[in-house]
Every structure is written in structure tokens, then in C-alpha cells.
Coordinates of C-alpha atoms and ligand atoms in Angstrom, one line a residue:
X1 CA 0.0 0.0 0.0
X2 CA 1.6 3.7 -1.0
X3 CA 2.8 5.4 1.8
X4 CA 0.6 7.7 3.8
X5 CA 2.9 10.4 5.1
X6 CA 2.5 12.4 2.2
X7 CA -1.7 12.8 3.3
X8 CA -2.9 15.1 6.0
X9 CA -3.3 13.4 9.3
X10 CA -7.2 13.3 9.2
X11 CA -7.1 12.2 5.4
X12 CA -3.9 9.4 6.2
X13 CA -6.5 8.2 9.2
X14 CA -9.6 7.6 6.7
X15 CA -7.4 5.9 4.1
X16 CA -5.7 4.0 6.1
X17 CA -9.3 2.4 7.6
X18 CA -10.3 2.4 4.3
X19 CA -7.7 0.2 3.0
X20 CA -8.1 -2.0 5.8
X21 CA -11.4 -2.6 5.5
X22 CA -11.5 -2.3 1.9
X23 CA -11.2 -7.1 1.6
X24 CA -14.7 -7.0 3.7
X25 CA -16.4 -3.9 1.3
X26 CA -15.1 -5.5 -1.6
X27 CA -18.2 -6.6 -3.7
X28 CA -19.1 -9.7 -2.6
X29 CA -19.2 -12.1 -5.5
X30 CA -22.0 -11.8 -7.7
X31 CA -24.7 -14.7 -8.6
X32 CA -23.4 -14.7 -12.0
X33 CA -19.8 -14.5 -10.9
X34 CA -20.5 -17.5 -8.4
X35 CA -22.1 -19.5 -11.4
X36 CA -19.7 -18.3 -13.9
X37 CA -18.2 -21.8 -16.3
X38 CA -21.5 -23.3 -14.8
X39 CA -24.4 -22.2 -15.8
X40 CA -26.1 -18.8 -17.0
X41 CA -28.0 -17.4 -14.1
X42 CA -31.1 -15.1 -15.4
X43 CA -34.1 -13.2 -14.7
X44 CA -37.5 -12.5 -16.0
X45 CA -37.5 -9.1 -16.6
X46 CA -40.4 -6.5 -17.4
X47 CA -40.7 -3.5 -19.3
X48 CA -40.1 -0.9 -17.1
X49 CA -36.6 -2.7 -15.7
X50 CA -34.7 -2.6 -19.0
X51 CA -36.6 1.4 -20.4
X52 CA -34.9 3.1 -17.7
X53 CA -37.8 3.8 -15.5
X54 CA -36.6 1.6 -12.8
X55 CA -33.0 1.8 -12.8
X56 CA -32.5 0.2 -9.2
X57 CA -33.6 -2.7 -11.2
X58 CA -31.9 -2.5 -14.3
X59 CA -28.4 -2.5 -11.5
X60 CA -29.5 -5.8 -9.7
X61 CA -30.1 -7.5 -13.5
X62 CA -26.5 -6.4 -14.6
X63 CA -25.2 -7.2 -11.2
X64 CA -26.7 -10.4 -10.8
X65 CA -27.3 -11.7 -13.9
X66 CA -25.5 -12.9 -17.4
X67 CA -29.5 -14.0 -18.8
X68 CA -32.4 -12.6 -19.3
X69 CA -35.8 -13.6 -20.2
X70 CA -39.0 -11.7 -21.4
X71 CA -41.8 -12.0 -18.8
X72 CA -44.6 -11.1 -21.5
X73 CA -43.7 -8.9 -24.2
X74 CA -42.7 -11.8 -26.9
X75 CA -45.5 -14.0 -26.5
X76 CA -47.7 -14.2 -29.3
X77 CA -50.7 -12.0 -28.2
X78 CA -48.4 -8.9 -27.0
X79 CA -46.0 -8.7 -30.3
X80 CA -48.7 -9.9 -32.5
X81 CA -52.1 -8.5 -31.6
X82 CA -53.7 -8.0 -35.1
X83 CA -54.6 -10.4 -38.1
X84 CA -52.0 -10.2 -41.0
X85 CA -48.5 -10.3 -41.4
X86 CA -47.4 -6.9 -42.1
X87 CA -45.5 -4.8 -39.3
X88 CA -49.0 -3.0 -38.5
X89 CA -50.1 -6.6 -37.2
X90 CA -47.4 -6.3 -34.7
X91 CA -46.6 -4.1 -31.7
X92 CA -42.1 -5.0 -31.6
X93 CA -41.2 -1.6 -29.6
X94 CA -40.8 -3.6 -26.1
X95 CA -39.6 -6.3 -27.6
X96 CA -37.4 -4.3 -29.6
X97 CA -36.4 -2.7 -26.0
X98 CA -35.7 -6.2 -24.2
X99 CA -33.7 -7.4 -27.1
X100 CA -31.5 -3.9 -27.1
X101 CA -30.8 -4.3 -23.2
X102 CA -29.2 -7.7 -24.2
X103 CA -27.4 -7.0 -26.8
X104 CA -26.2 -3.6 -24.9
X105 CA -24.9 -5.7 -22.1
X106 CA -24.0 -8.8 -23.4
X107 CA -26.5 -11.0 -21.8
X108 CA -27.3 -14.5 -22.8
X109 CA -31.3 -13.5 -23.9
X110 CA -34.2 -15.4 -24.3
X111 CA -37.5 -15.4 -26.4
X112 CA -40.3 -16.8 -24.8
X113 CA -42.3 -18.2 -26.3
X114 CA -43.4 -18.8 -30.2
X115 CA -45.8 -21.1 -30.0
X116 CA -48.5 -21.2 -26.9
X117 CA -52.0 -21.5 -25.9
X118 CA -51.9 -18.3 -23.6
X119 CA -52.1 -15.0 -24.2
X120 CA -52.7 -15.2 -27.8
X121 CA -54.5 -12.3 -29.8
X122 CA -57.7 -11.8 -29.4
X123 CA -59.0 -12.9 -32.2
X124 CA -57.1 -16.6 -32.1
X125 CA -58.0 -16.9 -28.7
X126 CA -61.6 -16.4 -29.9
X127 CA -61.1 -19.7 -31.7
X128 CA -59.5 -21.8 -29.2
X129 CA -62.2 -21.4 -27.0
X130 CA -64.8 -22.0 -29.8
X131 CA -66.0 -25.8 -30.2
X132 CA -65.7 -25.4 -33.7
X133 CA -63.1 -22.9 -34.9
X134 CA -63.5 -21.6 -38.4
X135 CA -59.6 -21.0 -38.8
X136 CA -59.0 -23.7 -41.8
X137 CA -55.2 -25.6 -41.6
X138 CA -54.0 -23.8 -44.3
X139 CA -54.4 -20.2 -42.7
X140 CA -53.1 -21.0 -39.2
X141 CA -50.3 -23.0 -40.2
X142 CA -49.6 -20.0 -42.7
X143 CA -50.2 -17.6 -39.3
X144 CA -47.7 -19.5 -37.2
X145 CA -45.4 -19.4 -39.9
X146 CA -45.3 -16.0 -40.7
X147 CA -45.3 -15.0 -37.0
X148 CA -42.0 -17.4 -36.3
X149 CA -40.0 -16.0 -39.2
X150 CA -41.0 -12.5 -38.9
X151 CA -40.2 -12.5 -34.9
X152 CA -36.9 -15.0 -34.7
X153 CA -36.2 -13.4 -38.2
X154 CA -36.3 -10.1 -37.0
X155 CA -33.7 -10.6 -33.7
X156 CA -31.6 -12.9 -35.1
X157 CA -28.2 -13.2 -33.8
X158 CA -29.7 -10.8 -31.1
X159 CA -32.2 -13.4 -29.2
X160 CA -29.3 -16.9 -28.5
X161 CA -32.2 -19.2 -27.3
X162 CA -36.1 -19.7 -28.2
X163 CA -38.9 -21.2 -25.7
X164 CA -40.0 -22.2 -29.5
X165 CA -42.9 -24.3 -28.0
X166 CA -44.2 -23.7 -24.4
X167 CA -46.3 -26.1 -22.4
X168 CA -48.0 -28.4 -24.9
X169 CA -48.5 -31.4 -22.9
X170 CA -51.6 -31.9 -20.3
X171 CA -51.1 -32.0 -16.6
X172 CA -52.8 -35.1 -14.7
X173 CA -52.6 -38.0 -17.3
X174 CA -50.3 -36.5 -20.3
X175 CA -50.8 -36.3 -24.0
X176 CA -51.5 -33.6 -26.0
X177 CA -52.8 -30.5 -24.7
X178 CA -55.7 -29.8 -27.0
X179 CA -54.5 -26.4 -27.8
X180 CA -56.0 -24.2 -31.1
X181 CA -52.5 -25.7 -33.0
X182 CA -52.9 -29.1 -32.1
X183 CA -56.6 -29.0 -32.9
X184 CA -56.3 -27.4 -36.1
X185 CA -52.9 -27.9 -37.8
X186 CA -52.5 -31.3 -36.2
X187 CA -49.7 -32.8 -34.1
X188 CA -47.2 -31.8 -36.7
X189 CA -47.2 -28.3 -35.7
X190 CA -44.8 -29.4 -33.3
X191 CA -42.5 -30.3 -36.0
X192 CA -42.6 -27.5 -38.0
X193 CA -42.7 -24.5 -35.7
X194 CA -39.1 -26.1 -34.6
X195 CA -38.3 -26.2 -37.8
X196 CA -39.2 -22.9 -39.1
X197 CA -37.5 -21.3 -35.9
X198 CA -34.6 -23.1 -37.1
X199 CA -34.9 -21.7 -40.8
X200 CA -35.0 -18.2 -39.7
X201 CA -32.2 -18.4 -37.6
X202 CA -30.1 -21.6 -37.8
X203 CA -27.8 -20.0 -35.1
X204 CA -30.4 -20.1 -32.3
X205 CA -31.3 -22.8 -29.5
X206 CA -33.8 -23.9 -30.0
X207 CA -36.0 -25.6 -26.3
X208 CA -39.3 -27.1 -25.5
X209 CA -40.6 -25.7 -22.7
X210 CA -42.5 -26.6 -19.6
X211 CA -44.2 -27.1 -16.2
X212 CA -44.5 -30.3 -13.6
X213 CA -41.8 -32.3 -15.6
X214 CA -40.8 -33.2 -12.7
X215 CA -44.1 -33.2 -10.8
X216 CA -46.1 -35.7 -12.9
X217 CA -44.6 -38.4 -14.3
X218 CA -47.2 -39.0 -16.7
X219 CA -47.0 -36.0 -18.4
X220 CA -42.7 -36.0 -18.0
X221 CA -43.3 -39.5 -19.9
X222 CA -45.2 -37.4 -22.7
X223 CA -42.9 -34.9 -22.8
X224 CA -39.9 -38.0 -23.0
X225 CA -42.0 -38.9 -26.1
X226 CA -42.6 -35.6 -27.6
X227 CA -39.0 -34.9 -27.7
X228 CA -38.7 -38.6 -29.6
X229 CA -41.3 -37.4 -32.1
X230 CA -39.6 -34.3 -32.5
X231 CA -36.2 -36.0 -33.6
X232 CA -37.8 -38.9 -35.6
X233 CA -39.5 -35.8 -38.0
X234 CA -36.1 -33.9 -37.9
X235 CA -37.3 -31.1 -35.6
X236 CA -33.7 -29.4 -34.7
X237 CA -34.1 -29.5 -30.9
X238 CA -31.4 -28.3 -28.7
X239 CA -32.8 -28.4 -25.0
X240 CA -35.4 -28.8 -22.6
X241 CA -36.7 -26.4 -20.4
X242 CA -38.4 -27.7 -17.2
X243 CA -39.9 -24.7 -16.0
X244 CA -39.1 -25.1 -12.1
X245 CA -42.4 -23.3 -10.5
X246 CA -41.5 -25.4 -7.4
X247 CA -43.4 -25.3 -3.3
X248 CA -41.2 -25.8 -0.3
X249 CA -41.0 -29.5 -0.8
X250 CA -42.4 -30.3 -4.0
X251 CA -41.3 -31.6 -6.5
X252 CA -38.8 -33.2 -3.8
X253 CA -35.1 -32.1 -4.9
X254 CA -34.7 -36.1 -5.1
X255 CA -37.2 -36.0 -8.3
X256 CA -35.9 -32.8 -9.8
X257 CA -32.4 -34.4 -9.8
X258 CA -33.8 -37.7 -11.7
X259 CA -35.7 -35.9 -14.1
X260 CA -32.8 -33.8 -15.2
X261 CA -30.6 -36.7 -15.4
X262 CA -33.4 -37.9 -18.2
X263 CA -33.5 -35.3 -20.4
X264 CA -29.7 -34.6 -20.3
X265 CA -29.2 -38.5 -21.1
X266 CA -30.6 -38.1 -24.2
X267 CA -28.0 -35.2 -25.1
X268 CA -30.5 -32.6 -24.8
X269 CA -29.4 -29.0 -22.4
X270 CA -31.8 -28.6 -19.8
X271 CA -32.5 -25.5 -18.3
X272 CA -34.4 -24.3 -15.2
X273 CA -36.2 -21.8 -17.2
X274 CA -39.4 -19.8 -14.9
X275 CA -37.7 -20.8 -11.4
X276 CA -39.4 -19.9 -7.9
X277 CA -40.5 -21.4 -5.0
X278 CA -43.6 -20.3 -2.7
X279 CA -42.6 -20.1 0.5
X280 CA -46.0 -20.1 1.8
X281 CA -49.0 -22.0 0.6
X282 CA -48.5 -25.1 -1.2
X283 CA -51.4 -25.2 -3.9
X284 CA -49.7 -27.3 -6.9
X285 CA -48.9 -25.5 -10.3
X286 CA -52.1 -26.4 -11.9
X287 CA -51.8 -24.4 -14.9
X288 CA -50.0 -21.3 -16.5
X289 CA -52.4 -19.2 -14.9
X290 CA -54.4 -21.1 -12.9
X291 CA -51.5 -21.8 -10.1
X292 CA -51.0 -18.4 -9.5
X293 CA -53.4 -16.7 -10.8
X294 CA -52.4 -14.3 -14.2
X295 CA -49.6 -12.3 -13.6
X296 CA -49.7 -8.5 -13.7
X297 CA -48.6 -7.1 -10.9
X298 CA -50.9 -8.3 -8.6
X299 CA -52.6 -6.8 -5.7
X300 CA -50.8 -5.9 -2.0
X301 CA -47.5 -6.3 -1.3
X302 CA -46.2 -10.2 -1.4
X303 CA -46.1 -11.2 2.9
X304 CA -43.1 -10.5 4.8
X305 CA -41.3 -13.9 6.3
X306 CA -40.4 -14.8 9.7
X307 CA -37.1 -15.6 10.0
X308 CA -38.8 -19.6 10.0
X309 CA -39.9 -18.9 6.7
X310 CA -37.2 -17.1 5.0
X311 CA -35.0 -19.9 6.2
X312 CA -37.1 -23.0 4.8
X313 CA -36.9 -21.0 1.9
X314 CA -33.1 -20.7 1.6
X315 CA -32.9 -24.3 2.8
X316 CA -35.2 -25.0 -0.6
X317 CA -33.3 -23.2 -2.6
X318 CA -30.1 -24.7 -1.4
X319 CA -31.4 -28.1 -2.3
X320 CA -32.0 -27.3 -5.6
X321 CA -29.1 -25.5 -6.4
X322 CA -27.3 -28.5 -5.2
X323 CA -28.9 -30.4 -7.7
X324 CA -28.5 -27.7 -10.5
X325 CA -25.0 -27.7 -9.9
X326 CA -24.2 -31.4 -9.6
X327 CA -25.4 -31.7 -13.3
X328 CA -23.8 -28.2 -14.5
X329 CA -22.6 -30.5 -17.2
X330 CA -25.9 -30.9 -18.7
X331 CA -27.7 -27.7 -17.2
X332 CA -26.9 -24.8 -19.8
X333 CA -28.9 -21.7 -17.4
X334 CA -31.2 -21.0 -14.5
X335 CA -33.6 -18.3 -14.9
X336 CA -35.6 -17.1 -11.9
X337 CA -39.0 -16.1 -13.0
X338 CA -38.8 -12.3 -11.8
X339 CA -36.2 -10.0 -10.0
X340 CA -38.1 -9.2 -6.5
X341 CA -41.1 -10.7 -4.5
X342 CA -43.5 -8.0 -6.3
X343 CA -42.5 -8.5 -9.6
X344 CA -43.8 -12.1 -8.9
X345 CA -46.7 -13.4 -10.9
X346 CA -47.2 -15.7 -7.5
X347 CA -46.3 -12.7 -5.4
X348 CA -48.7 -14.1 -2.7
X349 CA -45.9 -16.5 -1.4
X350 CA -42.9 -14.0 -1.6
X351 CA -41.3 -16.8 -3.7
X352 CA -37.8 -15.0 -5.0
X353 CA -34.2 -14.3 -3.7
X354 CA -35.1 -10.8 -3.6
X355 CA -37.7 -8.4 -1.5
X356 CA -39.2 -5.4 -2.5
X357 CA -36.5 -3.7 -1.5
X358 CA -34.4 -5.3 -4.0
X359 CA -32.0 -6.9 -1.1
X360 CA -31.3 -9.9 -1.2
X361 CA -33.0 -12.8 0.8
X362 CA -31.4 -15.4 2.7
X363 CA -32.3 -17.7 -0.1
X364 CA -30.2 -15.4 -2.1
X365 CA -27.1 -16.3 0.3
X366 CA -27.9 -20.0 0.5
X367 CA -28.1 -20.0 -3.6
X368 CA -24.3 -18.1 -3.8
X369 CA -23.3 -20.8 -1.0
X370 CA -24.5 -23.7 -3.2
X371 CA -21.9 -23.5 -5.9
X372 CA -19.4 -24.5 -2.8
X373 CA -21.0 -28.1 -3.4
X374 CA -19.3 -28.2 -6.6
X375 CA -17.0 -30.8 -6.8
X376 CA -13.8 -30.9 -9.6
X377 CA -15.3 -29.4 -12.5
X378 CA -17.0 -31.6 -15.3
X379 CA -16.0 -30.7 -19.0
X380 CA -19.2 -29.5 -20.2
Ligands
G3I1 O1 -50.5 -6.0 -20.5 C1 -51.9 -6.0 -20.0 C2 -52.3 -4.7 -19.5 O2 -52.4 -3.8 -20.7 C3 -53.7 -4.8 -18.9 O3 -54.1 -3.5 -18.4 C4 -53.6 -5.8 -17.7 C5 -55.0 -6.0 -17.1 O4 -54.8 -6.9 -16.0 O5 -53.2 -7.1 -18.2 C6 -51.9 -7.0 -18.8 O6 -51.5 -8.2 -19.2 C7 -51.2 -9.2 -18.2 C8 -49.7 -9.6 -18.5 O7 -49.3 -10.7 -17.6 C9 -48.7 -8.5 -18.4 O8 -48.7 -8.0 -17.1 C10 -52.1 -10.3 -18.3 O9 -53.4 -9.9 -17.9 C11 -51.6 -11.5 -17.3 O10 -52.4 -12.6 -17.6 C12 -50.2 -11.8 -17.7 O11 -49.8 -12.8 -16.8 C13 -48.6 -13.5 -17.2 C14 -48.9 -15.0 -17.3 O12 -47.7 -15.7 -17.7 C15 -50.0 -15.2 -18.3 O13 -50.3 -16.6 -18.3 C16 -47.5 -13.3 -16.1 O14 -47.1 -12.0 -16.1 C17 -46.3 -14.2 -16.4 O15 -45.4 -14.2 -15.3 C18 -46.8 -15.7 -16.7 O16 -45.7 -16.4 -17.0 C19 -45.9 -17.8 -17.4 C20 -44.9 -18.1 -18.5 O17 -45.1 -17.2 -19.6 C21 -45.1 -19.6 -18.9 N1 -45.0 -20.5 -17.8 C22 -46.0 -20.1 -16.7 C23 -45.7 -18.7 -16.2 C24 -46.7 -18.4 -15.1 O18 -48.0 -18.4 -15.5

């Protein structure tokens, strides 16, 4: 350390504290630091974190994080609210805004999703929920088409990984999910949308996407045979995204751990895309919506946690991350499915490493503590 003498006494005093205690104020190592040559660690982010209107937030993403992910605002219904193809049809300036944030700071990003049975437009949703839509094949495959190449067309290179198909199975026995595609286009939707995603940018990853893998074996078992159909019709599929929308002791960490070690056996990345755990309540996820009710930002302010609470919580997450990071070989990210408690679309049960506050949790200490558990790396 330079010599002081050449300070005034008062000035020599402070630097010299300073520089003593300067080890314990040095940042403490980041999530993404923690994680770094393991996995991407990323957020769900919202509009008004990445437009400069809540720059507190915009800090803890580039702090925390190497990944982000698009709560809303490149699902079919938001970027693509009106009939046709032409730019008119769709509304891109937030997407646009998400995709610029990643590219500014060099993050990992994400498009979710390309192909889903929520939140379409308004006028497609009309014919899901009809008995007897009057779409014909020929125009919704031509719709789907048009609106994967236009959107993976338009940020590619930009967006590194598409949810290309989100949540097509059916919870409680498995199978299709009877969705407006499926219905209409037939099974082989599947097939293609992969396919087209693939033709518009053949740089992209390219994952299936979804819920209760690990919570319902029937439906994992579907989604173990969806992924077979996929590669027996040439679908170029990269990875699997088990969604991780987890209670304090279900899916048991036992279950995740096995179910990962599936999906990765058949050469596929798996990623723990839509992570959180509610640390109150225990309703199972029964449904995009239905678990948690809709998102938006809710009503009230997500309940505080006794200290009992918040440390269940961080014992959960600890669990998991242990698993996580015992098959970093095969796990590619980790995205937790909002920055703070309120940003939650299951805000009820404060389910996130950070409070409204945006400090961290304990669960945010036991999650930087879990990459200890690593042994000698794996070659990935
Ligand atoms: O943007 C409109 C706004 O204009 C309108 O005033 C407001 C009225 O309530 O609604 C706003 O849209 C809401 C949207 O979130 C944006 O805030 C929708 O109503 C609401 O349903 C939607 O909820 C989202 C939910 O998916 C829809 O199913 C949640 O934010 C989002 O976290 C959640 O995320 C899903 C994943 O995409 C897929 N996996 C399950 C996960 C949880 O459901």
C-alpha cells in the first residue's frame, strides 16, 4: 500500500481504515460470478426494468445476472395483436427494448415463447375457446409461420435461445394439450414450428418448454415422447426447459435431480427456465395461470417472512441449487422467473431471492453458497 505520510493526518486516518477494510467492502461475488463456467443465471424481466424507469432494477439485472428472459412482451398475443402479417399486425417496440438491453450488455437473452396456448391475440384466442373454430389448416399454419420467421427473423443473432414451444402437454394423465395448434394444424405443428424457428435463424437454441416435468410423471413420460417425435421428423431441438415453479417440498429435490438426469441422457441442455419457490402456501402448479393466478402485478404487497420462513426458503433453494449444480454438465442456465417478490406473478408467497427492496434474501445467500457443493469441474 503507498505510503501515507505524504496525506494530511485526518485524510492518512480515513485511508488507512479504508484500505483495511477495503477485503470486507469489496463486492461480494456476484450470482453470475459465483455460477460463472456453470451455468447462466437469469431473470425475467419486465418492461419498465430494461426502459430506464426503474433503474435500481436495471443494476440488480446487470449485477446479478448474465440472462435474461421476457416475462410477456414476446408472447404471441403482446408482439402480435392484429390479423396479417405486415408490421401493422405487430406491436415490436418492447420487444425491440428487451432485445437492445441484451445486446447492450452482453447477456445471454431469451424469447419466450413462439408457440403457446396463452395470451394469444384476441381474435385466435376467440377460436381456441370455440367448439368449432373456423380457422382452416391452411391459414393457421400460414399464421404460425409468418409469425416465427417475422419474430426469430427479426432478432436474429440478437435473441441466442427460443422457448419455441411452451407447455404443450396436459397435466394429470399426459398427452397432447388440445390447444388451437394441435386441434387445427395437427400434431405436426410441433414439428414444423421447430423447424421454421430453425430456418430463420439456424444459429439459435432452440428448447421445449414446460411445467410439472418433474411433478407428474405421466405428463414428463409425454414430454420424454414428444421430444422422440420431435427428432424422428427432424425437428432441430437443442434443449429442454423444465420450467421449475416449485413449493417448499415439491417436486422433492430427489425427483428434480432424476428428471434432469433424463433429459440430459438423451444429449439434450436442460434449463431451469421460470424458477421460484412459494414459500407459503402449497397449492400445486395447476396451470399457466391457474397456479397463481395471471400475472400482472398483482394486488398488495407479497407477505413478509419470519425468520422460519425465510429460512425453509433458503434451505429449498439450497437443495436445488445443489442439484443444479451437480449436473452443470448438462444444465446450460437458470432463470428465476422475476427480479423481487412484487414482480412475482405468484407474489402471494414471496417466492424469490429478492424483497421489495431489491436486497437480497437469505435464499439469495444459501443460492451463492451452493456453488461451494461443486466438486472438480465436469467438462461440459
Ligand atoms: O398488459 C396487460 C395490460 O395492458 C392490462 O391493463 C392488464 C390488465 O390486467 O393485463 C396486462 O396483461 C397481463 C400480463 O401478464 C402482463 O402484465 C395479463 O393480464 C396477465 O395474464 C399476464 O400474466 C402472465 C402470465 O404468464 C399469463 O399466463 C405473467 O405476467 C407471467 O409471469 C406468466 O408467465 C408464465 C410463462 O409465460 C409460462 N409459464 C408459466 C408462467 C406463469 O403463468
Amino acid at each position: 500500500m503507498r505510503s501515507l505520510r505524504h496525506l494530511p493526518r485526518a485524510a492518512a486516518i480515513f485511508a488507512a481504515f479504508h484500505a483495511a477494510a477495503l477485503p470486507a467492502l469489496r463486492a461480494q461475488p456476484t450470482l453470475k460470478d459465483t455460477y460463472r463456467g456453470m451455468f447462466h443465471l437469469g431473470a425475467a424481466i419486465r418492461p419498465d426494468q430494461v426502459n430506464g424507469r426503474t433503474p435500481q432494477a436495471a443494476e440488480l439485472i446487470l449485477r446479478e445476472f448474465d440472462s435474461i428472459s421476457p416475462e410477456n412482451v414476446l408472447k404471441v398475443g403482446p408482439i402480435h395483436p392484429r390479423p396479417g402479417n405486415d408490421d401493422s399486425s405487430y406491436d415490436f417496440a418492447p420487444a425491440d427494448q428487451f432485445v437492445d438491453f441484451g445486446v447492450k450488455h452482453k447477456l445471454f437473452t431469451i424469447g419466450h415463447t413462439l408457440c403457446w396456448h396463452s395470451q394469444l391475440p384476441a381474435w385466435l384466442d376467440q377460436q381456441q375457446k370455440s367448439a368449432e373454430p373456423t380457422i382452416t389448416k391452411a391459414e393457421l399454419t400460414q399464421f404460425l409461420r409468418d409469425h416465427i420467421m417475422k419474430v426469430v427473423g427479426r432478432y436474429k443473432g440478437r435473441v441466442h435461445g427460443w422457448d419455441v414451444v411452451n407447455e404443450a402437454l396436459n397435466d394429470g394423465a399426459g398427452g397432447y394439450r388440445q390447444t388451437i395448434f394441435h386441434r387445427v394444424i395437427g400434431q405436426d405443428y410441433l414439428v414444423m414450428a421447430f423447424k421454421w424457428a430453425h430456418e430463420a435463424d439456424p444459429a439459435a437454441e432452440l428448447y421445449y418448454n414446460d411445467y410439472n416435468l418433474d411433478a407428474n410423471d405421466a405428463k414428463r413420460t409425454s414430454c420424454l415422447e414428444l421430444i422422440k417425435y420431435l427428432r424422428a421428423n427432424g425437428a432441430p431441438i437443442t434443449g429442454v426447459g423444465m420450467q421449475g415453479h416449485y413449493n417448499l417440498n415439491t417436486p422433492s429435490a430427489a425427483k428434480v435431480d432424476e428428471t434432469i438426469k433424463l433429459f440430459a441422457d438423451l444429449g439434450l441442455k436442460v434449463m431451469i427456465t421460470e424458477l421460484d419457490v412459494r414459500a407459503v402456501g402449497a397449492a400445486p402448479v395447476t396451470g399457466a395461470v391457474g397456479a397463481g393466478g395471471g400475472g400482472g402485478r398483482g394486488r398488495g404487497a407479497p407477505p413478509s417472512l419470519t425468520a422460519e420462513q425465510q429460512q425453509a426458503l433458503a434451505q429449498r433453494y439450497a437443495d436445488l441449487f445443489a442439484v443444479f449444480v451437480k449436473h452443470r454438465a448438462a444444465i446450460t442456465r437458470v432463470t428465476f422467473w422475476g427480479l423481487r417478490d412484487t414482480d412475482s406473478w405468484r407474489r402471494a408467497s414471496s417466492p424469490l431471492i429478492f424483497d421489495d427492496h431489491y436486497q437480497p434474501k437469505p435464499a439469495y445467500h444459501a443460492v451463492l453458497n451452493a456453488a461451494k457443493s461443486a466438486g472438480p469441474a465436469k467438462a461440459k
